[in-house]
Coordinates of C-alpha atoms in Angstrom, one line a residue:
Chain A
V348 CA 122.8 87.9 160.2
Q349 CA 126.3 88.5 161.5
S350 CA 128.1 86.2 163.8
P351 CA 129.4 87.8 167.0
A352 CA 133.0 86.8 166.1
T353 CA 132.8 88.7 162.8
E354 CA 131.2 91.6 164.5
R355 CA 134.2 91.8 166.9
V356 CA 136.7 91.4 164.1
A357 CA 135.0 94.1 162.1
E358 CA 134.9 96.4 165.1
R359 CA 138.6 96.0 165.8
H360 CA 139.4 96.9 162.2
T361 CA 137.2 99.9 161.9
G362 CA 138.2 101.2 165.3
Q363 CA 135.8 102.0 168.2
G364 CA 134.8 105.5 169.2
R365 CA 131.2 106.7 169.3
K366 CA 131.3 108.5 165.9
R367 CA 132.6 105.5 164.2
S368 CA 129.9 103.2 165.6
L369 CA 127.1 105.6 164.6
R370 CA 128.6 105.6 161.1
Q371 CA 128.6 101.9 161.2
K372 CA 125.0 101.8 162.2
L373 CA 124.1 104.1 159.3
A374 CA 126.3 102.3 156.7
P375 CA 123.8 99.5 155.9
W376 CA 121.2 102.1 154.9
L377 CA 123.5 103.4 152.2
F378 CA 123.0 100.0 150.5
V379 CA 119.3 99.9 150.9
L380 CA 118.3 103.6 150.5
P381 CA 118.8 104.1 146.7
F382 CA 116.3 101.5 145.9
F383 CA 114.1 102.1 148.9
T384 CA 113.8 105.8 148.3
L385 CA 112.6 105.2 144.7
Y386 CA 110.3 102.5 146.1
L387 CA 108.7 104.8 148.6
L388 CA 108.3 107.6 146.0
F389 CA 107.1 105.6 143.0
L390 CA 105.4 102.6 144.5
A391 CA 104.4 103.1 148.1
Y392 CA 103.2 106.7 147.8
P393 CA 101.1 106.0 144.7
A394 CA 99.6 103.0 146.4
I395 CA 98.5 105.1 149.3
R396 CA 97.4 107.9 147.1
V397 CA 95.3 105.7 144.9
C398 CA 93.2 104.8 148.0
Y399 CA 92.8 108.4 148.9
L400 CA 91.9 109.4 145.3
S401 CA 89.1 106.9 145.2
F402 CA 87.3 109.1 147.8
T403 CA 87.7 112.3 145.8
N404 CA 86.4 113.7 142.5
S405 CA 89.9 114.6 141.3
D406 CA 90.6 115.2 137.7
I407 CA 93.6 113.7 136.1
A408 CA 95.8 116.6 137.2
G409 CA 94.9 115.8 140.8
Q410 CA 92.5 118.8 141.4
G411 CA 89.4 117.9 143.3
H412 CA 88.0 117.4 146.8
F413 CA 86.8 114.7 149.2
I414 CA 83.4 113.2 148.2
G415 CA 83.3 110.2 150.6
L416 CA 82.0 107.0 149.1
E417 CA 80.3 108.6 146.1
N418 CA 82.7 106.9 143.6
Y419 CA 81.9 103.6 145.1
F420 CA 78.2 104.1 144.8
T421 CA 78.6 105.3 141.2
L422 CA 80.8 102.3 140.4
F423 CA 78.3 99.9 141.9
H424 CA 75.6 101.1 139.5
D425 CA 77.9 101.5 136.6
G426 CA 76.8 98.9 134.0
D427 CA 79.9 99.7 131.8
F428 CA 82.2 98.8 134.7
W429 CA 80.5 95.5 135.5
A430 CA 80.5 94.7 131.7
S431 CA 84.3 95.3 131.8
V432 CA 84.6 93.0 134.8
I433 CA 82.7 90.3 132.9
H434 CA 84.9 90.8 129.7
T435 CA 88.0 90.5 131.8
G436 CA 86.7 87.3 133.4
Y437 CA 85.9 86.0 130.0
F438 CA 89.5 86.7 128.9
V439 CA 90.9 85.1 132.0
L440 CA 88.8 82.0 131.3
L441 CA 90.0 81.9 127.8
T442 CA 93.7 82.2 128.7
V443 CA 94.6 80.9 132.2
V444 CA 93.9 77.2 131.9
P445 CA 94.6 76.9 128.1
N446 CA 97.9 78.8 128.4
T447 CA 99.0 76.5 131.2
L448 CA 97.9 73.4 129.4
V449 CA 99.6 74.4 126.1
G450 CA 102.7 75.2 128.0
F451 CA 102.7 71.8 129.7
I452 CA 102.1 70.0 126.4
L453 CA 104.9 71.9 124.7
A454 CA 107.2 71.2 127.6
L455 CA 106.4 67.4 127.3
L456 CA 107.3 67.6 123.6
V457 CA 110.5 69.6 124.1
V458 CA 112.0 67.5 126.9
R459 CA 111.9 64.4 124.7
Q460 CA 114.2 66.0 122.2
K461 CA 118.0 65.8 122.3
R462 CA 119.7 67.3 119.3
L463 CA 116.7 69.4 118.2
R464 CA 116.0 70.6 121.7
L465 CA 117.6 74.1 121.7
F466 CA 116.0 74.8 118.3
V467 CA 112.4 73.8 119.1
L468 CA 112.7 75.5 122.5
G469 CA 113.8 78.6 120.8
C470 CA 111.0 78.5 118.3
F471 CA 108.3 78.2 121.1
F472 CA 110.0 80.9 123.3
L473 CA 110.9 83.5 120.7
P474 CA 107.5 85.2 120.5
Y475 CA 107.7 85.9 124.3
I476 CA 110.6 88.4 123.8
L477 CA 108.7 90.5 121.2
P478 CA 107.2 93.9 122.2
V479 CA 103.4 93.8 122.3
S480 CA 103.3 96.2 119.3
V481 CA 105.2 93.7 117.2
V482 CA 102.8 91.0 118.3
Y483 CA 100.0 93.4 117.2
D484 CA 101.6 94.0 113.8
T485 CA 102.2 90.3 113.3
A486 CA 98.6 89.3 114.3
T487 CA 97.0 92.0 112.1
W488 CA 99.1 90.9 109.1
V489 CA 98.8 87.2 109.5
L490 CA 95.1 87.3 110.4
D491 CA 94.2 90.1 107.9
P492 CA 90.7 89.3 106.4
N493 CA 91.8 89.9 102.8
F494 CA 95.5 89.2 102.5
G495 CA 96.4 87.5 105.7
I496 CA 98.1 84.1 105.2
V497 CA 95.7 82.3 107.6
N498 CA 92.6 83.3 105.7
L499 CA 94.4 82.7 102.3
L500 CA 95.4 79.2 103.3
A501 CA 92.0 78.4 104.8
G502 CA 90.1 80.1 101.9
T503 CA 88.1 82.3 104.3
N504 CA 87.5 86.0 104.9
I505 CA 87.2 86.1 108.6
S506 CA 87.7 89.5 110.3
W507 CA 89.0 88.0 113.6
F508 CA 89.2 91.2 115.6
Q509 CA 86.0 92.8 114.2
D510 CA 83.6 89.9 114.8
P511 CA 81.9 90.2 118.3
A512 CA 81.9 86.5 118.8
L513 CA 85.5 86.0 117.7
A514 CA 87.3 89.1 118.9
M515 CA 88.0 88.0 122.5
P516 CA 89.0 84.4 121.6
A517 CA 91.2 85.8 118.9
V518 CA 93.0 88.1 121.4
A519 CA 93.3 85.1 123.7
G520 CA 94.8 83.0 121.0
V521 CA 97.3 85.7 120.1
T522 CA 98.1 86.0 123.8
I523 CA 98.8 82.3 124.2
W524 CA 101.0 82.3 121.1
W525 CA 102.9 85.2 122.5
T526 CA 103.4 84.2 126.1
V527 CA 103.2 80.4 126.3
G528 CA 107.0 80.1 126.1
L529 CA 107.4 81.2 129.7
N530 CA 105.0 78.6 131.0
M531 CA 106.8 76.0 128.9
L532 CA 110.1 76.9 130.4
L533 CA 108.7 76.6 134.0
F534 CA 107.2 73.2 133.1
I535 CA 110.5 72.0 131.6
A536 CA 112.3 72.9 134.8
G537 CA 109.7 71.0 136.7
L538 CA 109.9 67.9 134.5
Q539 CA 113.7 67.8 134.8
N540 CA 113.4 67.8 138.5
I541 CA 111.5 64.5 138.5
P542 CA 114.1 61.8 139.2
Q543 CA 114.5 59.4 136.3
E544 CA 114.6 56.4 138.7
Y545 CA 110.9 56.8 139.4
Y546 CA 110.1 56.0 135.8
E547 CA 112.6 53.1 135.7
A548 CA 111.2 51.6 138.8
A549 CA 107.6 51.9 137.6
A550 CA 108.6 50.4 134.2
I551 CA 110.1 47.4 136.0
D552 CA 106.9 47.0 137.9
G553 CA 105.1 46.8 134.6
A554 CA 103.5 50.2 134.4
N555 CA 102.9 51.3 130.8
R556 CA 103.7 54.8 129.5
F557 CA 100.2 56.1 130.2
H558 CA 100.2 54.8 133.7
R559 CA 103.6 56.3 134.4
F560 CA 102.5 59.7 133.1
L561 CA 99.4 59.6 135.3
S562 CA 101.0 58.3 138.5
I563 CA 104.4 59.9 138.3
T564 CA 104.5 63.0 136.0
C565 CA 101.1 64.4 136.9
P566 CA 101.4 64.5 140.7
L567 CA 105.0 65.6 140.7
I568 CA 104.4 68.4 138.2
W569 CA 101.4 69.7 140.2
P570 CA 103.4 72.2 142.3
V571 CA 104.7 73.8 139.2
A572 CA 101.3 73.7 137.6
S573 CA 99.7 75.5 140.5
L574 CA 102.5 78.1 140.5
V575 CA 101.9 78.7 136.7
L576 CA 98.2 78.9 137.2
L577 CA 98.5 81.5 139.9
L578 CA 101.0 83.6 138.0
Q579 CA 98.8 83.4 134.9
L580 CA 95.7 84.3 136.9
I581 CA 97.3 87.4 138.3
L582 CA 98.8 88.3 135.0
Q583 CA 95.7 87.9 132.8
F584 CA 93.5 90.0 135.1
K585 CA 95.7 92.9 134.2
I586 CA 95.0 92.5 130.4
F587 CA 95.4 95.8 128.7
D588 CA 98.1 96.1 126.0
Q589 CA 96.7 93.5 123.6
I590 CA 93.2 94.7 123.8
Y591 CA 94.2 98.3 123.5
L592 CA 96.0 97.5 120.3
L593 CA 94.1 94.7 118.7
T594 CA 90.4 95.5 119.2
V595 CA 90.5 98.9 121.0
G596 CA 87.7 97.6 123.1
G597 CA 85.5 96.9 120.1
P598 CA 83.5 95.7 118.3
F599 CA 80.6 97.4 120.1
N600 CA 82.6 97.6 123.3
S601 CA 82.5 93.8 123.6
T602 CA 86.2 93.6 124.6
V603 CA 86.5 96.6 127.0
V604 CA 88.4 95.1 130.0
V605 CA 88.8 96.7 133.4
L606 CA 92.1 98.4 132.8
L607 CA 91.0 99.7 129.4
Y608 CA 87.9 101.1 131.2
M609 CA 90.2 102.7 133.8
Y610 CA 92.4 104.1 131.1
R611 CA 89.4 105.7 129.3
Q612 CA 87.9 107.1 132.5
G613 CA 91.1 108.4 133.8
F614 CA 93.3 109.4 130.9
Q615 CA 90.7 110.1 128.2
Q616 CA 87.7 111.5 130.3
G617 CA 90.0 113.0 132.9
R618 CA 88.2 111.4 135.9
G619 CA 91.2 110.6 138.1
G620 CA 89.2 109.9 141.2
Y621 CA 86.9 107.5 139.5
A622 CA 89.7 105.8 137.6
A623 CA 91.5 105.3 141.0
T624 CA 88.3 103.6 142.3
I625 CA 88.3 101.2 139.3
A626 CA 92.0 100.4 139.8
L627 CA 91.4 99.7 143.4
M628 CA 88.5 97.4 142.6
L629 CA 90.8 95.5 140.2
V630 CA 93.4 95.0 142.9
L631 CA 90.7 93.7 145.3
I632 CA 89.3 91.3 142.6
I633 CA 92.8 90.0 141.9
I634 CA 93.6 89.5 145.6
A635 CA 90.2 87.7 146.2
V636 CA 90.5 85.4 143.2
S637 CA 94.1 84.6 144.0
L638 CA 93.2 83.6 147.5
I639 CA 90.3 81.5 146.3
Q640 CA 92.5 79.8 143.7
F641 CA 95.3 79.3 146.3
R642 CA 92.8 77.5 148.6
V643 CA 91.3 75.4 145.9
L644 CA 94.7 74.3 144.6
R645 CA 96.0 73.5 148.1
I646 CA 93.0 71.4 148.8
K647 CA 93.4 69.5 145.6
R648 CA 97.1 68.9 146.4
A649 CA 96.3 67.7 149.9
S650 CA 93.7 65.2 148.6
Q651 CA 96.2 63.6 146.3
Chain B
M1229 CA 109.6 44.2 118.2
K1230 CA 108.9 46.5 121.1
G1231 CA 112.0 48.5 120.5
K1232 CA 111.1 49.1 116.9
R1233 CA 107.6 50.3 117.8
F1234 CA 109.0 52.6 120.3
S1235 CA 111.4 54.2 117.8
I1236 CA 108.6 54.7 115.2
L1237 CA 106.5 56.4 117.8
G1238 CA 109.5 58.5 118.9
A1239 CA 110.2 59.6 115.3
L1240 CA 106.5 60.5 114.8
C1241 CA 106.7 62.5 118.0
T1242 CA 109.8 64.3 116.9
L1243 CA 108.2 65.1 113.6
F1244 CA 105.1 66.5 115.3
T1245 CA 107.3 68.6 117.6
L1246 CA 109.3 70.0 114.7
A1247 CA 106.1 70.8 112.8
M1248 CA 104.6 72.6 115.8
A1249 CA 107.8 74.5 116.4
L1250 CA 108.0 75.7 112.8
A1251 CA 104.3 76.6 112.9
W1252 CA 105.0 78.6 116.0
V1253 CA 107.7 80.7 114.5
F1254 CA 106.0 80.9 111.1
P1255 CA 104.3 84.3 111.9
I1256 CA 107.7 85.8 112.8
Y1257 CA 109.2 84.3 109.6
W1258 CA 106.2 85.7 107.7
I1259 CA 106.6 89.3 108.8
T1260 CA 110.3 89.2 108.2
V1261 CA 109.7 87.9 104.6
T1262 CA 106.9 90.4 104.0
S1263 CA 109.2 93.3 105.0
L1264 CA 111.6 92.2 102.2
K1265 CA 108.9 92.5 99.5
T1266 CA 107.6 95.5 97.6
E1267 CA 104.1 96.7 98.6
D1268 CA 102.6 95.2 95.4
Q1269 CA 104.2 91.8 96.1
T1270 CA 102.7 91.6 99.6
I1271 CA 99.2 91.2 98.2
V1272 CA 99.9 88.8 95.3
V1273 CA 97.9 85.6 95.5
P1274 CA 99.3 83.0 95.9
P1275 CA 101.9 84.6 98.1
S1276 CA 105.6 83.9 97.6
F1277 CA 107.2 82.2 100.7
F1278 CA 110.8 82.8 99.5
P1279 CA 110.9 86.2 97.8
W1280 CA 114.1 86.7 95.8
P1281 CA 115.8 89.1 95.5
P1282 CA 115.0 90.7 98.8
I1283 CA 114.0 94.3 98.5
F1284 CA 114.8 96.9 101.3
D1285 CA 112.5 99.7 100.1
A1286 CA 110.1 99.3 103.0
F1287 CA 113.0 99.7 105.5
V1288 CA 114.3 102.8 103.7
Y1289 CA 110.8 104.3 103.6
V1290 CA 110.2 103.7 107.3
L1291 CA 113.5 105.2 108.3
Q1292 CA 113.1 108.2 106.0
T1293 CA 109.5 109.1 106.6
S1294 CA 109.1 108.5 110.3
P1295 CA 111.0 109.6 113.5
F1296 CA 112.0 105.9 113.9
I1297 CA 115.6 106.6 114.6
R1298 CA 114.7 109.2 117.2
W1299 CA 112.4 106.7 118.9
Y1300 CA 115.2 104.1 118.7
I1301 CA 117.6 106.4 120.5
N1302 CA 114.9 107.1 123.1
T1303 CA 114.3 103.5 123.7
I1304 CA 118.0 102.7 124.0
V1305 CA 118.5 105.5 126.5
V1306 CA 115.5 104.4 128.6
S1307 CA 116.3 100.7 128.5
V1308 CA 120.0 101.0 129.2
T1309 CA 119.5 103.5 132.1
V1310 CA 116.7 101.5 133.6
T1311 CA 118.7 98.2 133.3
F1312 CA 121.8 99.7 134.8
F1313 CA 120.1 101.4 137.8
S1314 CA 117.6 98.6 138.6
V1315 CA 120.4 96.0 138.6
L1316 CA 122.8 98.2 140.6
F1317 CA 120.2 99.3 143.2
G1318 CA 118.8 95.7 143.2
L1319 CA 122.3 94.3 144.0
M1320 CA 122.9 96.9 146.7
C1321 CA 119.5 96.5 148.4
G1322 CA 119.6 92.7 148.1
Y1323 CA 123.1 92.7 149.7
G1324 CA 122.0 95.0 152.5
L1325 CA 118.9 92.9 153.2
S1326 CA 120.8 89.6 153.0
Q1327 CA 124.1 90.4 154.8
L1328 CA 123.8 93.5 156.9
K1329 CA 122.2 94.0 160.3
F1330 CA 120.3 97.1 160.9
V1331 CA 117.2 98.4 162.7
G1332 CA 114.1 98.2 160.4
R1333 CA 115.6 95.6 158.0
N1334 CA 112.5 93.3 158.3
L1335 CA 110.2 96.2 157.8
V1336 CA 112.0 97.2 154.6
Y1337 CA 112.0 93.6 153.3
I1338 CA 108.3 93.1 154.0
S1339 CA 107.3 96.4 152.4
I1340 CA 109.3 95.4 149.3
L1341 CA 107.5 92.0 149.3
V1342 CA 104.1 93.8 149.5
G1343 CA 105.2 96.2 146.7
F1344 CA 106.1 93.2 144.5
M1345 CA 102.4 92.1 144.7
L1346 CA 100.9 95.5 143.8
P1347 CA 100.0 95.6 140.1
F1348 CA 101.9 98.6 138.5
S1349 CA 99.0 99.4 136.2
A1350 CA 96.7 100.0 139.2
L1351 CA 99.1 102.8 140.3
A1352 CA 99.1 104.6 136.9
V1353 CA 96.7 107.3 137.9
P1354 CA 98.5 108.6 141.0
L1355 CA 101.9 108.1 139.4
F1356 CA 100.9 110.2 136.4
M1357 CA 99.5 113.0 138.7
M1358 CA 102.7 113.0 140.7
L1359 CA 105.0 113.2 137.7
N1360 CA 102.7 115.7 136.1
Q1361 CA 103.1 117.9 139.1
F1362 CA 106.9 117.6 138.8
K1363 CA 106.6 118.5 135.1
L1364 CA 108.1 115.2 134.1
V1365 CA 105.5 114.2 131.5
N1366 CA 107.3 113.7 128.1
T1367 CA 110.7 113.6 129.7
F1368 CA 113.4 110.9 130.2
P1369 CA 113.2 111.0 134.0
G1370 CA 109.4 110.5 133.7
L1371 CA 109.9 107.5 131.5
I1372 CA 112.8 106.0 133.5
L1373 CA 112.3 106.6 137.2
P1374 CA 109.2 104.5 137.9
Q1375 CA 110.6 101.7 135.8
I1376 CA 113.7 101.4 137.9
V1377 CA 111.6 100.2 140.9
V1378 CA 111.5 96.4 140.3
P1379 CA 111.0 94.9 143.8
L1380 CA 111.4 91.5 142.2
S1381 CA 115.1 92.1 141.4
V1382 CA 115.8 93.0 145.0
I1383 CA 114.1 89.8 146.1
V1384 CA 116.0 87.7 143.6
F1385 CA 119.4 89.1 144.5
K1386 CA 118.7 88.8 148.2
Q1387 CA 117.8 85.1 147.7
F1388 CA 121.0 84.5 145.8
F1389 CA 123.2 86.3 148.3
D1390 CA 121.6 84.3 151.1
D1391 CA 123.1 81.2 149.6
V1392 CA 126.7 82.5 149.5
P1393 CA 128.7 80.6 152.2
R1394 CA 129.3 82.8 155.3
D1395 CA 133.1 82.0 155.2
F1396 CA 133.6 84.3 152.2
R1397 CA 132.4 87.3 154.0
D1398 CA 134.0 86.5 157.3
A1399 CA 137.4 86.0 155.6
A1400 CA 137.1 89.3 153.8
L1401 CA 136.1 91.2 156.9
I1402 CA 139.2 89.8 158.7
D1403 CA 141.2 91.0 155.8
G1404 CA 139.8 94.4 156.5
A1405 CA 137.6 94.7 153.4
N1406 CA 134.5 97.0 153.8
N1407 CA 131.1 96.0 152.6
W1408 CA 131.3 97.8 149.3
R1409 CA 134.4 95.8 148.4
I1410 CA 132.8 92.6 149.6
L1411 CA 129.7 93.2 147.4
F1412 CA 131.5 94.2 144.3
R1413 CA 134.6 92.0 144.6
I1414 CA 133.1 88.8 146.1
Y1415 CA 129.3 88.6 146.0
L1416 CA 128.9 90.1 142.5
P1417 CA 131.5 87.9 140.8
L1418 CA 130.1 84.8 142.6
N1419 CA 126.7 85.6 141.3
W1420 CA 127.8 86.9 137.9
N1421 CA 125.4 84.6 136.0
I1422 CA 122.2 85.7 137.7
T1423 CA 123.3 89.3 137.6
W1424 CA 123.8 89.1 133.9
A1425 CA 120.6 87.2 133.5
M1426 CA 118.6 89.8 135.4
A1427 CA 120.2 92.6 133.3
I1428 CA 119.2 91.0 130.0
V1429 CA 115.7 90.2 131.2
T1430 CA 115.3 93.8 132.5
F1431 CA 116.6 95.2 129.3
I1432 CA 114.2 93.1 127.2
G1433 CA 111.3 94.0 129.5
T1434 CA 112.1 97.7 129.4
W1435 CA 112.6 97.8 125.7
N1436 CA 109.1 96.1 125.3
S1437 CA 107.3 98.1 128.0
F1438 CA 104.2 99.6 126.6
F1439 CA 101.7 100.7 129.3
W1440 CA 103.9 103.3 131.1
P1441 CA 105.4 104.9 128.1
L1442 CA 101.9 105.2 126.6
I1443 CA 100.7 107.1 129.6
I1444 CA 103.7 109.3 130.4
T1445 CA 104.5 110.4 126.8
N1446 CA 102.3 112.0 124.1
S1447 CA 104.7 114.2 122.1
T1448 CA 106.1 112.5 119.0
P1449 CA 109.8 113.1 119.7
M1450 CA 109.6 111.5 123.1
L1451 CA 107.9 108.3 122.2
T1452 CA 109.6 104.9 122.6
I1453 CA 109.6 102.3 119.9
P1454 CA 106.6 100.1 121.1
V1455 CA 104.3 103.2 121.4
G1456 CA 105.7 105.1 118.4
M1457 CA 105.4 102.2 115.9
T1458 CA 101.6 101.9 116.6
Q1459 CA 101.3 105.5 115.3
I1460 CA 103.1 104.5 112.1
Q1461 CA 100.5 101.9 111.5
L1462 CA 97.8 104.4 111.9
A1463 CA 99.5 106.8 109.5
Y1464 CA 100.2 104.2 106.9
G1465 CA 96.9 102.5 106.8
V1466 CA 97.1 99.3 104.9
Q1467 CA 100.8 99.2 103.9
F1468 CA 101.9 95.7 104.8
A1469 CA 105.6 95.8 103.8
E1470 CA 106.2 99.0 105.8
I1471 CA 104.3 97.8 108.8
C1472 CA 106.3 94.5 108.7
A1473 CA 109.6 96.5 108.3
T1474 CA 108.8 98.5 111.5
A1475 CA 108.1 95.3 113.3
V1476 CA 111.4 93.8 112.3
L1477 CA 113.4 96.9 113.2
A1478 CA 111.6 97.1 116.6
S1479 CA 112.4 93.4 117.4
I1480 CA 116.1 93.4 116.5
P1481 CA 117.6 94.3 119.9
T1482 CA 115.5 92.0 122.0
A1483 CA 115.6 89.1 119.4
A1484 CA 119.4 89.5 119.2
A1485 CA 119.7 89.6 123.0
Y1486 CA 117.7 86.3 123.2
I1487 CA 119.6 84.5 120.4
L1488 CA 123.0 85.5 121.8
F1489 CA 122.2 84.9 125.4
Q1490 CA 119.6 82.2 125.2
K1491 CA 120.8 80.5 128.4
R1492 CA 120.9 83.7 130.5
V1493 CA 117.4 84.7 129.3
T1494 CA 116.1 81.4 130.3
Q1495 CA 117.8 81.6 133.7
G1496 CA 116.5 85.2 134.2
V1497 CA 112.8 84.6 133.4
M1498 CA 112.9 81.5 135.6
A1499 CA 114.4 83.5 138.5
V1500 CA 111.7 86.1 138.0
A1501 CA 109.1 83.5 138.2
G1502 CA 110.6 82.2 141.5
I1503 CA 112.5 79.2 140.3
K1504 CA 116.3 79.2 140.7

């Protein structure tokens, strides 16, 4: 927002004349257009096209014609799709709350430290900056059934990613190890924003540590916690990379998640229109669940 | 009495924190150590935790028998280009939306906010079709262009520019500076920390990106490190030292960026999550 005074000063310095003022009107666009053009091309246009594609029987090259709601009917009766929704939901359940909780606990541990602080913070955060393929290599080596250090130390022979009961929890565990550092950082920032005086005042009033934690830390960290929960929820619904690498959807398709199903339908079976329908459903699910969570968390906050 | 109990509890807590931290990085330590063993040493029971002398055979083998160096160059080209343009365009667009008055500004800003909420992976199918039509599959532009569009960096820069006191810009306008000068001589230096933080975070993110390179490339010479290295594992089968060596090589740039600029990385990931 420009103040009138500045406007006048600017005008005086750039001269008047109609041509000049037109140029001045267009000048702001030069700042915005480089990004906005790419945005329209590579984000807005695909977003519109994905909707249109869901009404066509396009192949992955984009060749096809309009078929109305057929993809949606197919999707509705597609057991594999609903199975992938359930697997995604299972993964979300295994990661969203645990990842938030572990992040909070690690933050509580880290903020207590003084001299060791940078070191322990670095240790917990370091996995977050690794590429998913390195996480995959690390997990397969550390958790190898025969020579992996975890099984050696425990004296077991567990094939973490091949056991139908263990595969999804194992992927969730690896995900938490990999990404919890970010949640921890957000919680640390939140904890540091709680004024120290509150704790001192409560201590003078005779509140013990447990009470101070329950009645000061918990309510004041809640806004950060609800932010982390929402970020996590949106993120974990988009699970693809770890599954694609660690379990490839197996064993017996027990870990095929929505995006992996979309990838297989679109890029391996060449069903572009159907894959677009799956993608659109995922977006709708994410929006719906975020809205529900948003409401639930707000109500909780209001009742406190 | 109370003070003593407190300090014992504190010491136990510190000890626990330290143990947790070491356990957390142990897998990273473990792949690094394994990469410095011979293939035979990796499967010796009980395993050696401090192999001495370190052996670099696995690294030599990986570099000689796979297109690892080519993939490295690809990934550097993609990450540096994406970082440069997404920060530059983010700065410019953020400045425009924050400081300049023009018709349609709110529309642009709202559409960028909406774009921020769209999951990129859901757009993969139409994006691939479009780039396929432009013959950009297996090319650098195909890898780079969609990754430059990071609505979040525009939003972050706009928010930071909103906080710059008006007097700076007014004074510069009176001195006859144009907006380009104001952006690059005043707003950028004032927000140097966040710009640097965004650049490092974008670099790490692009270096690590997996989903888009997986879709837009399939010819071996055009792969990036994260996608290419998974092919090495398929090719080697069970060759732990070599797999660990590829993992170590792949992590060097991002790990170095984090260790050198720990504070900036922290600032960057927090800004991206919406906390200044």
